Amino acid sequence: MHTPQTAPSYGGSSFNCPHCGAFAEMQWGSNTSTSYGGDGFSLNDLSAAKCSHCKEYSLWIARKKQMIYPFSGTAPLPNPDLPEDIKNDYMEARGICELSPRGSAALLRLCIQKLCKHLGEPGRDINSDIQSLVKKGLNADIQKSLDIVRVIGNESVHPGTIDLRDDPDTARILFVLVNIIANALITQPNMIAATYAIIPPNKQQGIANRDKT
């Protein structure tokens, strides 16, 4: 199973599909249409890559090696364990990543604000929520990930030193971090809890008694 994300790239034989997210072989073809009318508009510079998994196409400007469809670009799909309302905000951010990295970052900041509330925090002030999670034993790397999304998302909508208007690469990293956070705070605890439930009740009671001493 291919775990690391391989970003779409012009001419790439295999990468994570911007539509379905699967790591799949891509079949490339060039558009051979000529100019339309007398306005000089031409499709000669367009190339398309067909995903062998979902059969959807991505469209590219060949001379720029730039993907123009879908707009989500190289942003990864959301962690499936995210609550639906957070997942919807994530997908909205993903849909505008290439067109508005700043707007995308702001929406991802909203995602972690909602995630903090999902984890039992008030959800009104992200900074205070993160501080509370740290006091409860939050892993230092996850804390840094939360603060990265918080600060960059905030800077994207207020005057600051970080300007994402022409920096979709940084915005894409925020998507990865949101998924890392969701994996650590939702997916892993759920998996552990589900597996722990397999242990017979008397054994669980024995463990609980052990930890009281």
Coordinates of N, CA and C in Angstrom, one line a residue, residues 70-157:
P70 N -8.4 19.6 -11.8 CA -9.3 20.3 -10.9 C -8.6 21.4 -10.2
F71 N -9.4 22.4 -9.6 CA -8.8 23.5 -8.9 C -8.2 23.1 -7.6
S72 N -8.5 21.9 -7.1 CA -8.0 21.4 -5.8 C -6.5 21.2 -5.9
G73 N -6.0 21.0 -7.1 CA -4.5 20.8 -7.3 C -4.0 19.6 -6.6
T74 N -2.9 19.9 -5.8 CA -2.2 18.8 -5.2 C -2.6 18.6 -3.7
A75 N -3.6 19.4 -3.2 CA -4.0 19.2 -1.8 C -4.5 17.8 -1.6
P76 N -4.1 17.2 -0.5 CA -4.6 15.8 -0.2 C -6.1 15.8 0.3
L77 N -6.7 14.7 0.1 CA -8.1 14.5 0.6 C -8.1 14.5 2.1
P78 N -9.2 14.8 2.7 CA -9.3 14.9 4.2 C -9.2 13.5 4.9
N79 N -8.7 13.5 6.1 CA -8.8 12.3 6.9 C -10.3 11.9 7.0
P80 N -10.6 10.7 6.7 CA -12.0 10.3 6.7 C -12.7 10.3 8.1
D81 N -11.8 10.3 9.2 CA -12.4 10.3 10.5 C -12.7 11.8 11.0
L82 N -12.4 12.8 10.2 CA -12.8 14.1 10.6 C -14.3 14.2 10.7
P83 N -14.9 14.9 11.7 CA -16.4 15.2 11.7 C -16.8 15.8 10.4
E84 N -18.1 15.5 10.0 CA -18.5 15.9 8.7 C -18.5 17.4 8.4
D85 N -18.8 18.2 9.5 CA -18.8 19.7 9.3 C -17.4 20.2 9.0
I86 N -16.4 19.6 9.7 CA -15.0 19.9 9.5 C -14.5 19.5 8.1
K87 N -15.0 18.3 7.8 CA -14.6 17.7 6.4 C -15.1 18.6 5.3
N88 N -16.3 19.2 5.5 CA -16.9 20.1 4.5 C -16.1 21.4 4.4
D89 N -15.6 21.9 5.5 CA -14.8 23.1 5.4 C -13.4 22.8 4.8
Y90 N -12.9 21.6 5.1 CA -11.6 21.1 4.5 C -11.8 21.1 3.0
M91 N -12.9 20.4 2.5 CA -13.1 20.3 1.1 C -13.3 21.6 0.4
E92 N -13.9 22.6 1.1 CA -14.1 23.9 0.5 C -12.7 24.6 0.4
A93 N -11.8 24.4 1.4 CA -10.5 24.9 1.3 C -9.7 24.3 0.2
R94 N -9.9 23.0 0.0 CA -9.2 22.2 -1.0 C -9.6 22.7 -2.4
G95 N -10.9 23.1 -2.5 CA -11.4 23.5 -3.8 C -10.9 24.8 -4.3
I96 N -10.4 25.7 -3.4 CA -9.9 27.0 -3.8 C -8.4 27.1 -3.6
C97 N -7.7 26.0 -3.3 CA -6.3 26.0 -2.9 C -5.4 26.7 -4.0
E98 N -5.6 26.4 -5.3 CA -4.8 26.9 -6.3 C -5.2 28.4 -6.6
L99 N -6.5 28.7 -6.5 CA -7.0 30.0 -6.8 C -6.8 31.0 -5.7
S100 N -6.9 30.6 -4.4 CA -6.8 31.5 -3.3 C -6.1 30.8 -2.1
P101 N -4.8 30.7 -2.1 CA -4.1 30.1 -1.0 C -4.4 30.7 0.3
R102 N -4.6 32.0 0.3 CA -5.0 32.7 1.6 C -6.3 32.3 2.1
G103 N -7.3 32.2 1.2 CA -8.6 31.8 1.6 C -8.6 30.4 2.1
S104 N -7.8 29.5 1.4 CA -7.7 28.1 1.8 C -7.1 28.0 3.2
A105 N -6.1 28.8 3.5 CA -5.4 28.8 4.9 C -6.4 29.2 5.9
A106 N -7.2 30.2 5.6 CA -8.2 30.7 6.6 C -9.2 29.7 6.9
L107 N -9.7 28.9 5.9 CA -10.6 27.9 6.2 C -10.0 26.7 7.0
L108 N -8.7 26.4 6.7 CA -8.1 25.4 7.5 C -7.9 25.8 9.0
R109 N -7.7 27.1 9.2 CA -7.7 27.6 10.6 C -9.0 27.3 11.3
L110 N -10.1 27.5 10.5 CA -11.4 27.3 11.0 C -11.6 25.8 11.3
C111 N -11.0 24.9 10.5 CA -11.1 23.5 10.7 C -10.5 23.1 12.1
I112 N -9.3 23.7 12.4 CA -8.7 23.3 13.7 C -9.4 23.9 14.9
Q113 N -10.1 25.1 14.6 CA -10.9 25.7 15.7 C -12.1 24.8 16.0
K114 N -12.7 24.2 15.0 CA -13.8 23.3 15.2 C -13.3 22.0 15.8
L115 N -12.1 21.6 15.4 CA -11.5 20.3 15.9 C -11.3 20.4 17.4
C116 N -10.8 21.6 17.8 CA -10.6 21.8 19.3 C -11.9 21.7 20.0
K117 N -12.9 22.2 19.5 CA -14.3 22.1 20.1 C -14.7 20.7 20.1
H118 N -14.5 19.9 19.0 CA -14.8 18.5 19.0 C -14.1 17.7 20.1
L119 N -12.9 18.2 20.4 CA -12.1 17.5 21.4 C -12.4 17.9 22.9
G120 N -13.5 18.8 23.0 CA -14.0 19.1 24.3 C -13.6 20.5 24.8
E121 N -12.9 21.3 24.0 CA -12.5 22.6 24.3 C -13.6 23.6 24.0
P122 N -13.6 24.8 24.6 CA -14.7 25.8 24.3 C -14.9 26.1 22.8
G123 N -13.7 26.2 22.1 CA -13.8 26.5 20.6 C -13.9 27.9 20.3
R124 N -13.8 28.8 21.3 CA -13.9 30.2 21.0 C -12.5 30.9 20.7
D125 N -11.5 30.4 21.4 CA -10.2 31.0 21.2 C -9.2 29.8 20.9
I126 N -8.7 29.7 19.7 CA -7.8 28.6 19.4 C -6.6 28.5 20.3
N127 N -6.0 29.7 20.5 CA -4.7 29.7 21.3 C -5.0 29.1 22.7
S128 N -6.1 29.5 23.3 CA -6.4 29.0 24.7 C -6.7 27.5 24.6
D129 N -7.4 27.1 23.6 CA -7.8 25.7 23.4 C -6.5 24.9 23.3
I130 N -5.6 25.3 22.5 CA -4.3 24.6 22.4 C -3.6 24.5 23.7
Q131 N -3.5 25.6 24.4 CA -2.9 25.7 25.7 C -3.5 24.6 26.7
S132 N -4.9 24.5 26.6 CA -5.6 23.6 27.5 C -5.2 22.1 27.1
L133 N -5.1 21.9 25.8 CA -4.8 20.6 25.3 C -3.4 20.2 25.7
V134 N -2.5 21.2 25.7 CA -1.1 20.9 26.1 C -1.0 20.5 27.6
K135 N -1.8 21.2 28.4 CA -1.9 20.9 29.9 C -2.4 19.5 30.1
K136 N -3.2 19.0 29.1 CA -3.8 17.7 29.2 C -2.9 16.6 28.7
G137 N -1.7 17.0 28.2 CA -0.7 16.0 27.7 C -0.6 15.9 26.2
L138 N -1.0 17.0 25.5 CA -0.9 17.0 24.0 C 0.6 16.8 23.6
N139 N 0.8 15.9 22.6 CA 2.1 15.7 22.1 C 2.7 17.0 21.5
A140 N 4.0 17.3 21.8 CA 4.6 18.5 21.4 C 4.6 18.8 19.9
D141 N 4.7 17.7 19.1 CA 4.7 17.9 17.6 C 3.3 18.2 17.1
I142 N 2.3 17.6 17.7 CA 0.9 18.0 17.4 C 0.6 19.4 17.8
Q143 N 1.1 19.8 18.9 CA 0.9 21.2 19.3 C 1.5 22.2 18.3
K144 N 2.7 21.8 17.8 CA 3.4 22.7 16.8 C 2.6 22.7 15.5
S145 N 2.0 21.6 15.2 CA 1.2 21.5 14.0 C 0.0 22.4 14.1
L146 N -0.7 22.3 15.3 CA -1.9 23.1 15.5 C -1.5 24.6 15.4
D147 N -0.4 25.0 16.0 CA 0.0 26.4 16.0 C 0.4 26.9 14.6
I148 N 1.0 26.0 13.8 CA 1.4 26.4 12.5 C 0.1 26.8 11.7
V149 N -0.9 25.9 11.7 CA -2.1 26.2 11.0 C -2.8 27.4 11.6
R150 N -2.8 27.5 12.9 CA -3.4 28.7 13.6 C -2.8 30.0 13.1
V151 N -1.4 30.1 13.2 CA -0.7 31.3 13.0 C -0.8 31.7 11.5
I152 N -0.5 30.7 10.6 CA -0.5 31.0 9.2 C -1.9 31.3 8.7
G153 N -2.9 30.6 9.2 CA -4.3 30.9 8.9 C -4.7 32.3 9.3
N154 N -4.3 32.7 10.5 CA -4.6 34.0 11.0 C -3.9 35.1 10.2
E155 N -2.6 34.9 9.9 CA -1.8 35.8 9.1 C -2.4 36.0 7.7
S156 N -3.0 35.0 7.2 CA -3.6 35.0 5.8 C -4.7 36.0 5.7
V157 N -5.4 36.3 6.8 CA -6.6 37.2 6.7 C -6.3 38.5 7.4

